[in-house]
GROMACS .gro file of C-alpha atoms in nm:
model
  485
    1UNK     CA    1  -0.002   0.024  -0.016
    2UNK     CA    2   0.079   0.366  -0.043
    3UNK     CA    3   0.150   0.644   0.182
    4UNK     CA    4  -0.136   0.857  -0.028
    5UNK     CA    5  -0.375   0.518   0.026
    6UNK     CA    6  -0.249   0.530   0.353
    7UNK     CA    7  -0.325   0.879   0.375
    8UNK     CA    8  -0.661   0.847   0.272
    9UNK     CA    9  -0.743   0.581   0.492
   10UNK     CA   10  -0.646   0.789   0.846
   11UNK     CA   11  -0.848   1.030   0.685
   12UNK     CA   12  -1.107   0.827   0.682
   13UNK     CA   13  -1.052   0.681   1.014
   14UNK     CA   14  -1.081   1.003   1.148
   15UNK     CA   15  -1.358   1.078   1.007
   16UNK     CA   16  -1.554   0.784   1.156
   17UNK     CA   17  -1.422   0.832   1.511
   18UNK     CA   18  -1.603   1.144   1.516
   19UNK     CA   19  -1.327   1.393   1.379
   20UNK     CA   20  -1.487   1.730   1.230
   21UNK     CA   21  -1.507   1.797   0.866
   22UNK     CA   22  -1.253   1.791   0.587
   23UNK     CA   23  -1.223   1.855   0.225
   24UNK     CA   24  -1.186   1.531   0.032
   25UNK     CA   25  -0.984   1.484  -0.315
   26UNK     CA   26  -1.056   1.355  -0.598
   27UNK     CA   27  -0.809   1.157  -0.722
   28UNK     CA   28  -0.773   0.851  -0.989
   29UNK     CA   29  -0.566   0.551  -0.829
   30UNK     CA   30  -0.293   0.579  -0.970
   31UNK     CA   31   0.108   0.493  -0.868
   32UNK     CA   32   0.212   0.886  -0.772
   33UNK     CA   33   0.508   0.997  -0.632
   34UNK     CA   34   0.588   1.374  -0.453
   35UNK     CA   35   0.547   1.540  -0.782
   36UNK     CA   36   0.162   1.413  -0.896
   37UNK     CA   37  -0.001   1.542  -0.553
   38UNK     CA   38   0.060   1.791  -0.285
   39UNK     CA   39   0.083   1.486   0.023
   40UNK     CA   40   0.180   1.765   0.268
   41UNK     CA   41  -0.193   1.955   0.190
   42UNK     CA   42  -0.307   1.591   0.261
   43UNK     CA   43  -0.202   1.506   0.517
   44UNK     CA   44  -0.261   1.826   0.692
   45UNK     CA   45  -0.630   1.702   0.711
   46UNK     CA   46  -0.581   1.499   0.966
   47UNK     CA   47  -0.570   1.593   1.375
   48UNK     CA   48  -0.307   1.729   1.470
   49UNK     CA   49  -0.152   1.404   1.646
   50UNK     CA   50  -0.112   1.218   1.365
   51UNK     CA   51   0.029   1.483   1.107
   52UNK     CA   52   0.325   1.327   1.177
   53UNK     CA   53   0.259   0.967   1.178
   54UNK     CA   54   0.059   0.776   0.940
   55UNK     CA   55  -0.004   0.412   1.009
   56UNK     CA   56   0.273   0.377   1.263
   57UNK     CA   57   0.579   0.548   1.019
   58UNK     CA   58   0.679   0.918   1.072
   59UNK     CA   59   0.619   1.169   0.764
   60UNK     CA   60   0.893   1.373   0.678
   61UNK     CA   61   0.901   1.709   0.537
   62UNK     CA   62   1.135   1.824   0.216
   63UNK     CA   63   1.337   2.012   0.436
   64UNK     CA   64   1.652   1.969   0.619
   65UNK     CA   65   1.561   1.987   0.996
   66UNK     CA   66   1.263   1.719   0.954
   67UNK     CA   67   1.477   1.524   0.699
   68UNK     CA   68   1.773   1.544   0.931
   69UNK     CA   69   1.577   1.424   1.270
   70UNK     CA   70   1.529   1.064   1.081
   71UNK     CA   71   1.690   0.816   1.267
   72UNK     CA   72   1.965   0.598   1.067
   73UNK     CA   73   1.893   0.204   1.022
   74UNK     CA   74   2.099   0.104   1.249
   75UNK     CA   75   2.191  -0.192   1.037
   76UNK     CA   76   2.424   0.031   0.860
   77UNK     CA   77   2.631   0.110   1.185
   78UNK     CA   78   2.638  -0.222   1.301
   79UNK     CA   79   2.778  -0.285   0.978
   80UNK     CA   80   3.096  -0.097   0.966
   81UNK     CA   81   3.265  -0.239   0.610
   82UNK     CA   82   3.133  -0.200   0.265
   83UNK     CA   83   3.258  -0.247  -0.080
   84UNK     CA   84   3.220   0.035  -0.354
   85UNK     CA   85   3.293  -0.048  -0.730
   86UNK     CA   86   3.416   0.208  -0.953
   87UNK     CA   87   3.301   0.058  -1.311
   88UNK     CA   88   3.216   0.285  -1.590
   89UNK     CA   89   3.348   0.349  -2.016
   90UNK     CA   90   3.634   0.495  -1.782
   91UNK     CA   91   3.738   0.107  -1.719
   92UNK     CA   92   3.839   0.126  -2.074
   93UNK     CA   93   4.168   0.320  -2.099
   94UNK     CA   94   4.187   0.234  -1.772
   95UNK     CA   95   4.481   0.525  -1.772
   96UNK     CA   96   4.508   0.776  -1.506
   97UNK     CA   97   4.210   0.804  -1.356
   98UNK     CA   98   3.796   0.783  -1.363
   99UNK     CA   99   3.823   1.140  -1.420
  100UNK     CA  100   4.009   1.065  -1.756
  101UNK     CA  101   3.745   1.240  -1.981
  102UNK     CA  102   3.715   1.566  -1.802
  103UNK     CA  103   4.115   1.542  -1.811
  104UNK     CA  104   4.191   1.489  -2.129
  105UNK     CA  105   3.947   1.719  -2.300
  106UNK     CA  106   4.025   1.995  -2.066
  107UNK     CA  107   4.435   1.912  -2.142
  108UNK     CA  108   4.457   1.893  -1.793
  109UNK     CA  109   4.640   1.570  -1.808
  110UNK     CA  110   4.975   1.491  -2.080
  111UNK     CA  111   4.953   1.116  -1.991
  112UNK     CA  112   4.590   1.138  -2.108
  113UNK     CA  113   4.691   1.355  -2.414
  114UNK     CA  114   4.945   1.118  -2.468
  115UNK     CA  115   4.806   0.817  -2.445
  116UNK     CA  116   4.524   0.897  -2.754
  117UNK     CA  117   4.741   1.041  -2.908
  118UNK     CA  118   4.982   0.750  -2.964
  119UNK     CA  119   4.673   0.493  -2.955
  120UNK     CA  120   4.370   0.629  -3.159
  121UNK     CA  121   4.314   0.811  -3.512
  122UNK     CA  122   4.222   1.177  -3.507
  123UNK     CA  123   3.944   1.334  -3.403
  124UNK     CA  124   3.881   1.040  -3.149
  125UNK     CA  125   3.618   1.064  -2.904
  126UNK     CA  126   3.549   0.983  -2.516
  127UNK     CA  127   3.220   0.804  -2.697
  128UNK     CA  128   3.403   0.563  -2.925
  129UNK     CA  129   3.548   0.404  -2.569
  130UNK     CA  130   3.200   0.303  -2.482
  131UNK     CA  131   3.202  -0.019  -2.741
  132UNK     CA  132   3.514  -0.146  -2.602
  133UNK     CA  133   3.334  -0.165  -2.242
  134UNK     CA  134   3.252  -0.574  -2.313
  135UNK     CA  135   3.229  -0.683  -1.947
  136UNK     CA  136   3.323  -1.050  -2.122
  137UNK     CA  137   3.440  -1.217  -1.787
  138UNK     CA  138   3.211  -1.064  -1.565
  139UNK     CA  139   3.027  -1.310  -1.326
  140UNK     CA  140   2.849  -1.132  -1.105
  141UNK     CA  141   2.794  -1.426  -0.833
  142UNK     CA  142   3.213  -1.443  -0.871
  143UNK     CA  143   3.201  -1.132  -0.748
  144UNK     CA  144   2.888  -1.148  -0.494
  145UNK     CA  145   3.148  -1.449  -0.320
  146UNK     CA  146   3.440  -1.236  -0.314
  147UNK     CA  147   3.263  -0.975  -0.099
  148UNK     CA  148   3.104  -1.176   0.143
  149UNK     CA  149   3.444  -1.339   0.184
  150UNK     CA  150   3.589  -1.055   0.253
  151UNK     CA  151   3.349  -0.985   0.547
  152UNK     CA  152   3.213  -0.678   0.436
  153UNK     CA  153   2.849  -0.629   0.503
  154UNK     CA  154   2.700  -0.438   0.189
  155UNK     CA  155   2.814  -0.337  -0.184
  156UNK     CA  156   2.767   0.035  -0.349
  157UNK     CA  157   2.828  -0.016  -0.729
  158UNK     CA  158   2.835   0.315  -0.929
  159UNK     CA  159   2.508   0.279  -1.130
  160UNK     CA  160   2.653   0.617  -1.307
  161UNK     CA  161   2.950   0.851  -1.271
  162UNK     CA  162   3.037   1.159  -1.420
  163UNK     CA  163   3.061   1.045  -1.784
  164UNK     CA  164   2.649   0.993  -1.756
  165UNK     CA  165   2.673   0.648  -1.886
  166UNK     CA  166   2.494   0.457  -1.687
  167UNK     CA  167   2.473   0.054  -1.624
  168UNK     CA  168   2.152  -0.002  -1.594
  169UNK     CA  169   1.942   0.033  -1.924
  170UNK     CA  170   1.806   0.343  -1.821
  171UNK     CA  171   1.507   0.484  -2.040
  172UNK     CA  172   1.665   0.858  -1.947
  173UNK     CA  173   2.060   0.782  -2.087
  174UNK     CA  174   1.922   0.644  -2.452
  175UNK     CA  175   2.263   0.478  -2.641
  176UNK     CA  176   2.494   0.555  -2.343
  177UNK     CA  177   2.380   0.277  -2.116
  178UNK     CA  178   2.531  -0.080  -2.107
  179UNK     CA  179   2.246  -0.219  -2.283
  180UNK     CA  180   2.247   0.007  -2.547
  181UNK     CA  181   2.633   0.006  -2.612
  182UNK     CA  182   2.928  -0.174  -2.427
  183UNK     CA  183   2.815  -0.539  -2.286
  184UNK     CA  184   2.458  -0.527  -2.359
  185UNK     CA  185   2.371  -0.655  -2.032
  186UNK     CA  186   2.204  -0.443  -1.766
  187UNK     CA  187   2.534  -0.471  -1.554
  188UNK     CA  188   2.346  -0.338  -1.240
  189UNK     CA  189   2.082  -0.550  -1.258
  190UNK     CA  190   2.242  -0.887  -1.279
  191UNK     CA  191   2.438  -0.727  -0.933
  192UNK     CA  192   2.187  -0.672  -0.764
  193UNK     CA  193   2.073  -1.062  -0.819
  194UNK     CA  194   2.394  -1.196  -0.731
  195UNK     CA  195   2.424  -1.013  -0.415
  196UNK     CA  196   2.077  -1.091  -0.284
  197UNK     CA  197   2.025  -1.437  -0.388
  198UNK     CA  198   2.367  -1.582  -0.278
  199UNK     CA  199   2.481  -1.368   0.003
  200UNK     CA  200   2.359  -1.162   0.310
  201UNK     CA  201   2.485  -0.832   0.199
  202UNK     CA  202   2.277  -0.517   0.184
  203UNK     CA  203   2.291  -0.390  -0.186
  204UNK     CA  204   2.340   0.032  -0.226
  205UNK     CA  205   2.373   0.237  -0.551
  206UNK     CA  206   2.629   0.521  -0.658
  207UNK     CA  207   2.489   0.796  -0.810
  208UNK     CA  208   2.642   1.110  -0.964
  209UNK     CA  209   2.386   1.388  -1.010
  210UNK     CA  210   2.559   1.587  -1.263
  211UNK     CA  211   2.692   1.509  -1.544
  212UNK     CA  212   3.041   1.695  -1.754
  213UNK     CA  213   2.939   1.721  -2.060
  214UNK     CA  214   2.559   1.657  -2.074
  215UNK     CA  215   2.386   1.953  -2.310
  216UNK     CA  216   2.117   2.025  -2.070
  217UNK     CA  217   2.339   1.980  -1.752
  218UNK     CA  218   2.634   2.282  -1.923
  219UNK     CA  219   2.267   2.460  -1.979
  220UNK     CA  220   2.152   2.463  -1.673
  221UNK     CA  221   2.524   2.582  -1.542
  222UNK     CA  222   2.575   2.863  -1.740
  223UNK     CA  223   2.243   2.987  -1.662
  224UNK     CA  224   2.356   3.008  -1.314
  225UNK     CA  225   2.088   2.739  -1.231
  226UNK     CA  226   1.775   2.965  -1.260
  227UNK     CA  227   1.660   2.675  -1.472
  228UNK     CA  228   1.621   2.313  -1.388
  229UNK     CA  229   1.595   2.126  -1.739
  230UNK     CA  230   1.886   1.928  -1.650
  231UNK     CA  231   1.702   1.775  -1.301
  232UNK     CA  232   1.394   1.757  -1.405
  233UNK     CA  233   1.440   1.595  -1.811
  234UNK     CA  234   1.755   1.348  -1.624
  235UNK     CA  235   1.807   1.327  -1.321
  236UNK     CA  236   1.493   1.311  -1.113
  237UNK     CA  237   1.319   1.088  -1.333
  238UNK     CA  238   1.610   0.842  -1.341
  239UNK     CA  239   1.643   0.860  -0.915
  240UNK     CA  240   1.333   0.765  -0.967
  241UNK     CA  241   1.345   0.462  -1.162
  242UNK     CA  242   1.713   0.379  -1.004
  243UNK     CA  243   1.497   0.334  -0.650
  244UNK     CA  244   1.210   0.175  -0.764
  245UNK     CA  245   1.367  -0.103  -0.973
  246UNK     CA  246   1.622  -0.142  -0.797
  247UNK     CA  247   1.535  -0.092  -0.446
  248UNK     CA  248   1.879  -0.004  -0.328
  249UNK     CA  249   1.923   0.014   0.051
  250UNK     CA  250   2.194   0.241   0.024
  251UNK     CA  251   2.184   0.577  -0.184
  252UNK     CA  252   2.487   0.758  -0.234
  253UNK     CA  253   2.477   1.081  -0.433
  254UNK     CA  254   2.824   1.236  -0.571
  255UNK     CA  255   2.873   1.521  -0.822
  256UNK     CA  256   2.648   1.786  -0.582
  257UNK     CA  257   2.929   2.050  -0.560
  258UNK     CA  258   2.832   2.306  -0.861
  259UNK     CA  259   2.489   2.330  -0.753
  260UNK     CA  260   2.250   2.445  -0.459
  261UNK     CA  261   2.043   2.128  -0.324
  262UNK     CA  262   1.745   2.310  -0.388
  263UNK     CA  263   1.853   2.316  -0.752
  264UNK     CA  264   1.890   1.949  -0.749
  265UNK     CA  265   1.497   1.916  -0.589
  266UNK     CA  266   1.718   1.710  -0.285
  267UNK     CA  267   1.491   1.771  -0.049
  268UNK     CA  268   1.123   1.649  -0.168
  269UNK     CA  269   1.353   1.290  -0.344
  270UNK     CA  270   1.454   1.229   0.047
  271UNK     CA  271   1.112   1.311   0.207
  272UNK     CA  272   0.951   1.046  -0.094
  273UNK     CA  273   1.250   0.788  -0.073
  274UNK     CA  274   1.210   0.803   0.376
  275UNK     CA  275   0.831   0.847   0.356
  276UNK     CA  276   0.677   0.601   0.084
  277UNK     CA  277   0.992   0.441  -0.158
  278UNK     CA  278   0.993   0.068  -0.147
  279UNK     CA  279   1.281   0.130   0.097
  280UNK     CA  280   1.150   0.345   0.293
  281UNK     CA  281   1.217   0.182   0.604
  282UNK     CA  282   1.567   0.035   0.527
  283UNK     CA  283   1.720   0.273   0.311
  284UNK     CA  284   2.050   0.508   0.413
  285UNK     CA  285   2.124   0.824   0.238
  286UNK     CA  286   2.482   1.014   0.263
  287UNK     CA  287   2.508   1.395   0.293
  288UNK     CA  288   2.639   1.481  -0.085
  289UNK     CA  289   2.265   1.639  -0.243
  290UNK     CA  290   2.415   2.016  -0.313
  291UNK     CA  291   2.720   2.182  -0.265
  292UNK     CA  292   2.513   2.283   0.099
  293UNK     CA  293   2.522   1.949   0.259
  294UNK     CA  294   2.839   1.831   0.257
  295UNK     CA  295   2.882   1.735   0.602
  296UNK     CA  296   2.599   1.918   0.718
  297UNK     CA  297   2.287   1.718   0.611
  298UNK     CA  298   2.207   1.335   0.516
  299UNK     CA  299   2.157   1.051   0.739
  300UNK     CA  300   2.541   1.002   0.735
  301UNK     CA  301   2.837   1.185   0.632
  302UNK     CA  302   3.152   1.165   0.420
  303UNK     CA  303   3.273   1.505   0.434
  304UNK     CA  304   3.573   1.420   0.202
  305UNK     CA  305   3.659   1.130  -0.039
  306UNK     CA  306   3.908   0.870   0.237
  307UNK     CA  307   3.760   1.102   0.539
  308UNK     CA  308   3.950   0.986   0.832
  309UNK     CA  309   3.958   1.221   1.094
  310UNK     CA  310   4.088   1.003   1.371
  311UNK     CA  311   3.889   1.132   1.626
  312UNK     CA  312   3.552   1.103   1.736
  313UNK     CA  313   3.273   1.257   1.526
  314UNK     CA  314   2.912   1.373   1.647
  315UNK     CA  315   2.783   1.212   1.373
  316UNK     CA  316   2.802   0.899   1.233
  317UNK     CA  317   3.030   0.895   0.922
  318UNK     CA  318   3.181   0.705   0.660
  319UNK     CA  319   3.551   0.631   0.493
  320UNK     CA  320   3.506   0.599   0.146
  321UNK     CA  321   3.916   0.482   0.039
  322UNK     CA  322   4.051   0.336  -0.230
  323UNK     CA  323   4.295   0.070  -0.273
  324UNK     CA  324   4.465   0.215  -0.555
  325UNK     CA  325   4.549   0.590  -0.599
  326UNK     CA  326   4.226   0.630  -0.844
  327UNK     CA  327   3.885   0.502  -0.762
  328UNK     CA  328   3.856   0.310  -1.163
  329UNK     CA  329   4.096   0.050  -1.221
  330UNK     CA  330   4.430   0.166  -1.370
  331UNK     CA  331   4.612  -0.052  -1.606
  332UNK     CA  332   5.016   0.108  -1.517
  333UNK     CA  333   4.944   0.061  -1.135
  334UNK     CA  334   5.232  -0.060  -0.980
  335UNK     CA  335   5.233  -0.309  -0.665
  336UNK     CA  336   5.360   0.022  -0.455
  337UNK     CA  337   5.037   0.184  -0.586
  338UNK     CA  338   4.851  -0.069  -0.396
  339UNK     CA  339   4.773  -0.034  -0.014
  340UNK     CA  340   4.918  -0.240   0.205
  341UNK     CA  341   4.703  -0.505   0.421
  342UNK     CA  342   4.881  -0.351   0.727
  343UNK     CA  343   4.775  -0.004   0.640
  344UNK     CA  344   4.411  -0.170   0.504
  345UNK     CA  345   4.344  -0.269   0.854
  346UNK     CA  346   4.486   0.008   1.022
  347UNK     CA  347   4.257   0.223   0.834
  348UNK     CA  348   3.994  -0.014   0.936
  349UNK     CA  349   4.050  -0.007   1.300
  350UNK     CA  350   4.098   0.371   1.286
  351UNK     CA  351   3.803   0.455   1.142
  352UNK     CA  352   3.583   0.219   1.370
  353UNK     CA  353   3.704   0.303   1.687
  354UNK     CA  354   3.615   0.670   1.611
  355UNK     CA  355   3.234   0.584   1.461
  356UNK     CA  356   3.276   0.543   1.095
  357UNK     CA  357   3.228   0.335   0.859
  358UNK     CA  358   3.464   0.223   0.589
  359UNK     CA  359   3.389   0.157   0.251
  360UNK     CA  360   3.630  -0.017   0.018
  361UNK     CA  361   3.673   0.044  -0.320
  362UNK     CA  362   3.769  -0.185  -0.566
  363UNK     CA  363   3.796  -0.061  -0.957
  364UNK     CA  364   3.754  -0.353  -1.183
  365UNK     CA  365   3.881  -0.375  -1.561
  366UNK     CA  366   3.658  -0.324  -1.907
  367UNK     CA  367   3.642  -0.706  -1.887
  368UNK     CA  368   3.437  -0.748  -1.604
  369UNK     CA  369   3.742  -0.914  -1.359
  370UNK     CA  370   3.878  -0.736  -1.050
  371UNK     CA  371   4.218  -0.755  -1.067
  372UNK     CA  372   4.432  -0.999  -0.871
  373UNK     CA  373   4.587  -0.812  -0.598
  374UNK     CA  374   4.246  -0.605  -0.510
  375UNK     CA  375   4.132  -0.936  -0.460
  376UNK     CA  376   4.406  -1.029  -0.295
  377UNK     CA  377   4.350  -0.724  -0.031
  378UNK     CA  378   3.980  -0.770  -0.007
  379UNK     CA  379   4.057  -1.177   0.099
  380UNK     CA  380   4.333  -1.069   0.367
  381UNK     CA  381   4.039  -0.837   0.452
  382UNK     CA  382   3.849  -1.124   0.511
  383UNK     CA  383   4.041  -1.291   0.675
  384UNK     CA  384   4.129  -1.074   0.985
  385UNK     CA  385   3.756  -0.983   0.985
  386UNK     CA  386   3.726  -1.369   1.040
  387UNK     CA  387   3.945  -1.350   1.362
  388UNK     CA  388   3.942  -0.988   1.500
  389UNK     CA  389   3.522  -0.958   1.352
  390UNK     CA  390   3.407  -0.912   1.762
  391UNK     CA  391   3.590  -0.583   1.832
  392UNK     CA  392   3.421  -0.440   1.453
  393UNK     CA  393   3.121  -0.527   1.365
  394UNK     CA  394   2.830  -0.373   1.592
  395UNK     CA  395   3.080  -0.194   1.846
  396UNK     CA  396   3.065   0.165   1.980
  397UNK     CA  397   3.289   0.395   2.093
  398UNK     CA  398   3.426   0.372   2.381
  399UNK     CA  399   3.540   0.679   2.610
  400UNK     CA  400   3.876   0.656   2.473
  401UNK     CA  401   3.961   0.562   2.132
  402UNK     CA  402   4.329   0.553   2.110
  403UNK     CA  403   4.605   0.485   2.416
  404UNK     CA  404   4.696   0.813   2.628
  405UNK     CA  405   5.017   0.625   2.712
  406UNK     CA  406   5.092   0.324   2.378
  407UNK     CA  407   5.064   0.483   2.001
  408UNK     CA  408   4.859   0.312   1.762
  409UNK     CA  409   4.631   0.106   2.033
  410UNK     CA  410   4.236   0.194   1.925
  411UNK     CA  411   3.934   0.131   2.142
  412UNK     CA  412   3.607  -0.006   2.068
  413UNK     CA  413   3.362  -0.137   2.296
  414UNK     CA  414   3.053  -0.377   2.295
  415UNK     CA  415   2.700  -0.218   2.299
  416UNK     CA  416   2.611  -0.292   2.651
  417UNK     CA  417   2.977  -0.197   2.735
  418UNK     CA  418   3.073  -0.528   2.926
  419UNK     CA  419   3.405  -0.569   2.721
  420UNK     CA  420   3.645  -0.304   2.611
  421UNK     CA  421   3.856  -0.391   2.290
  422UNK     CA  422   4.228  -0.332   2.236
  423UNK     CA  423   4.351  -0.331   1.858
  424UNK     CA  424   4.730  -0.321   1.860
  425UNK     CA  425   4.901  -0.188   1.543
  426UNK     CA  426   5.216  -0.295   1.590
  427UNK     CA  427   5.324  -0.631   1.773
  428UNK     CA  428   5.521  -0.611   2.133
  429UNK     CA  429   5.574  -0.857   2.418
  430UNK     CA  430   5.399  -0.612   2.643
  431UNK     CA  431   5.216  -0.374   2.603
  432UNK     CA  432   5.079  -0.102   2.843
  433UNK     CA  433   4.749   0.031   2.788
  434UNK     CA  434   4.692   0.356   2.955
  435UNK     CA  435   4.308   0.415   2.908
  436UNK     CA  436   4.231   0.157   3.093
  437UNK     CA  437   4.187   0.126   3.484
  438UNK     CA  438   4.314  -0.150   3.671
  439UNK     CA  439   4.019  -0.181   3.886
  440UNK     CA  440   3.787  -0.216   3.577
  441UNK     CA  441   3.918  -0.543   3.496
  442UNK     CA  442   3.901  -0.890   3.522
  443UNK     CA  443   4.049  -1.068   3.289
  444UNK     CA  444   4.259  -0.975   2.952
  445UNK     CA  445   4.238  -1.238   2.634
  446UNK     CA  446   4.358  -1.212   2.251
  447UNK     CA  447   4.096  -1.315   1.950
  448UNK     CA  448   4.289  -1.551   1.740
  449UNK     CA  449   4.496  -1.683   2.039
  450UNK     CA  450   4.395  -1.936   2.338
  451UNK     CA  451   4.398  -1.961   2.708
  452UNK     CA  452   4.411  -1.604   2.937
  453UNK     CA  453   4.657  -1.369   2.928
  454UNK     CA  454   4.915  -1.214   3.197
  455UNK     CA  455   4.844  -0.901   3.314
  456UNK     CA  456   4.934  -0.667   3.594
  457UNK     CA  457   4.849  -0.283   3.700
  458UNK     CA  458   5.105  -0.036   3.629
  459UNK     CA  459   5.186   0.331   3.731
  460UNK     CA  460   4.921   0.434   3.432
  461UNK     CA  461   4.686   0.177   3.332
  462UNK     CA  462   4.778  -0.195   3.296
  463UNK     CA  463   5.016  -0.394   3.159
  464UNK     CA  464   4.962  -0.702   2.972
  465UNK     CA  465   5.181  -0.979   2.845
  466UNK     CA  466   5.118  -1.132   2.514
  467UNK     CA  467   5.173  -1.494   2.425
  468UNK     CA  468   5.428  -1.586   2.167
  469UNK     CA  469   5.384  -1.420   1.786
  470UNK     CA  470   5.336  -1.809   1.630
  471UNK     CA  471   5.031  -1.886   1.800
  472UNK     CA  472   4.860  -1.613   1.758
  473UNK     CA  473   4.623  -1.668   1.426
  474UNK     CA  474   4.623  -1.317   1.324
  475UNK     CA  475   4.812  -1.131   1.142
  476UNK     CA  476   4.855  -0.729   1.084
  477UNK     CA  477   4.688  -0.625   1.385
  478UNK     CA  478   4.613  -0.826   1.694
  479UNK     CA  479   4.300  -0.750   1.964
  480UNK     CA  480   4.323  -0.791   2.310
  481UNK     CA  481   3.959  -0.847   2.498
  482UNK     CA  482   3.894  -0.651   2.850
  483UNK     CA  483   3.642  -0.838   3.021
  484UNK     CA  484   3.535  -0.564   3.306
  485UNK     CA  485   3.432  -0.639   3.612
   0.00000   0.00000   0.00000
């Protein structure tokens, strides 16, 4: 049942209960979104005590004060770890960056210019890369299995990057989508099916609002956003198409920065998403909805790419980061360009300790292969989380985020605060935990090792004797569990 029907039923119920008169709406029963009817006007006909809740669901108004009051669905904070996938036509040249088209066309990259000059005919266009986006080895079920083994709990795929090419057969991206040119497949839909049929991971979508060289966008930009041709004809209908067709439980917006949220009709879309969309109860959103929203409005904050503040934040946040220096696949990347497993685990531990989630990016090839080094990093992450996940999943920040005496010790705790987890980035035979008060400790053990550990009070905090390293299953970082009195 849609929200419109719920509101009308509530109005009828109010009449039966003896509540005054109301003005009727003569509306045909059909699929409606906020553009078809003034839902707020309908709701205003309800008694005051019912105006904010219909059938037990809170209604959110299309303004930031109301939208920001929506509680973040608990699954997201508990999940902690996600996989980001940057895939598109930029995966064909696979040189320098997923911004290849932009930096090449603007003459900002000698590397991109020389690549095209040396390998393609004169007057070659970016659109001519698209037929080679074949995805011939793309196996979404293999991807889903890899992501599950990585220890991630959610996946976010680029449905459309700034180039405007969509990974689904969008009615609003004619001739510039994966069904019309390239793989001739619904790449997005295939992955959604594989994730949902074979894993327990949540499925989410990234979507760029702006498109570098879309003529409608360029006209609105030139008009200083006093016109909304691009939003009305392309973006708004595409957003509804995505949500209604694929029901993503994460909507990761981007490409918002040049225009204010009012131009993007962001508040109206989010009100629909939270009130009446098919994912209204579970969907989470980020903070990239206009030049005025970053780190200020939205379900959780991203603030910047690779955001890792190192201190506890007052609002839920996410560190979206890359294994390589680029988000898209680079065929000329060296092994030194990839994050080591030690650095990957350290980034996870630091971020989660400070209340964040971590979204780990991979960039597949044009053929649909996730490179061996990226697969290896994901499997190493999964190996570590398989041993130390108790300190990560469903954890909450502790009183201290990192230790007051020993560097590179990061803390979390469980929800009822009966245990404190101290994750050691560096190994030593004995460690001083200055943030832990001796009188609060009943026992200390290590995840991935047998038995209890010897510990004693210290001048500041406690000292813990660690087991022999060859008796410990964990690698790259080690978790002490402090059982509280």
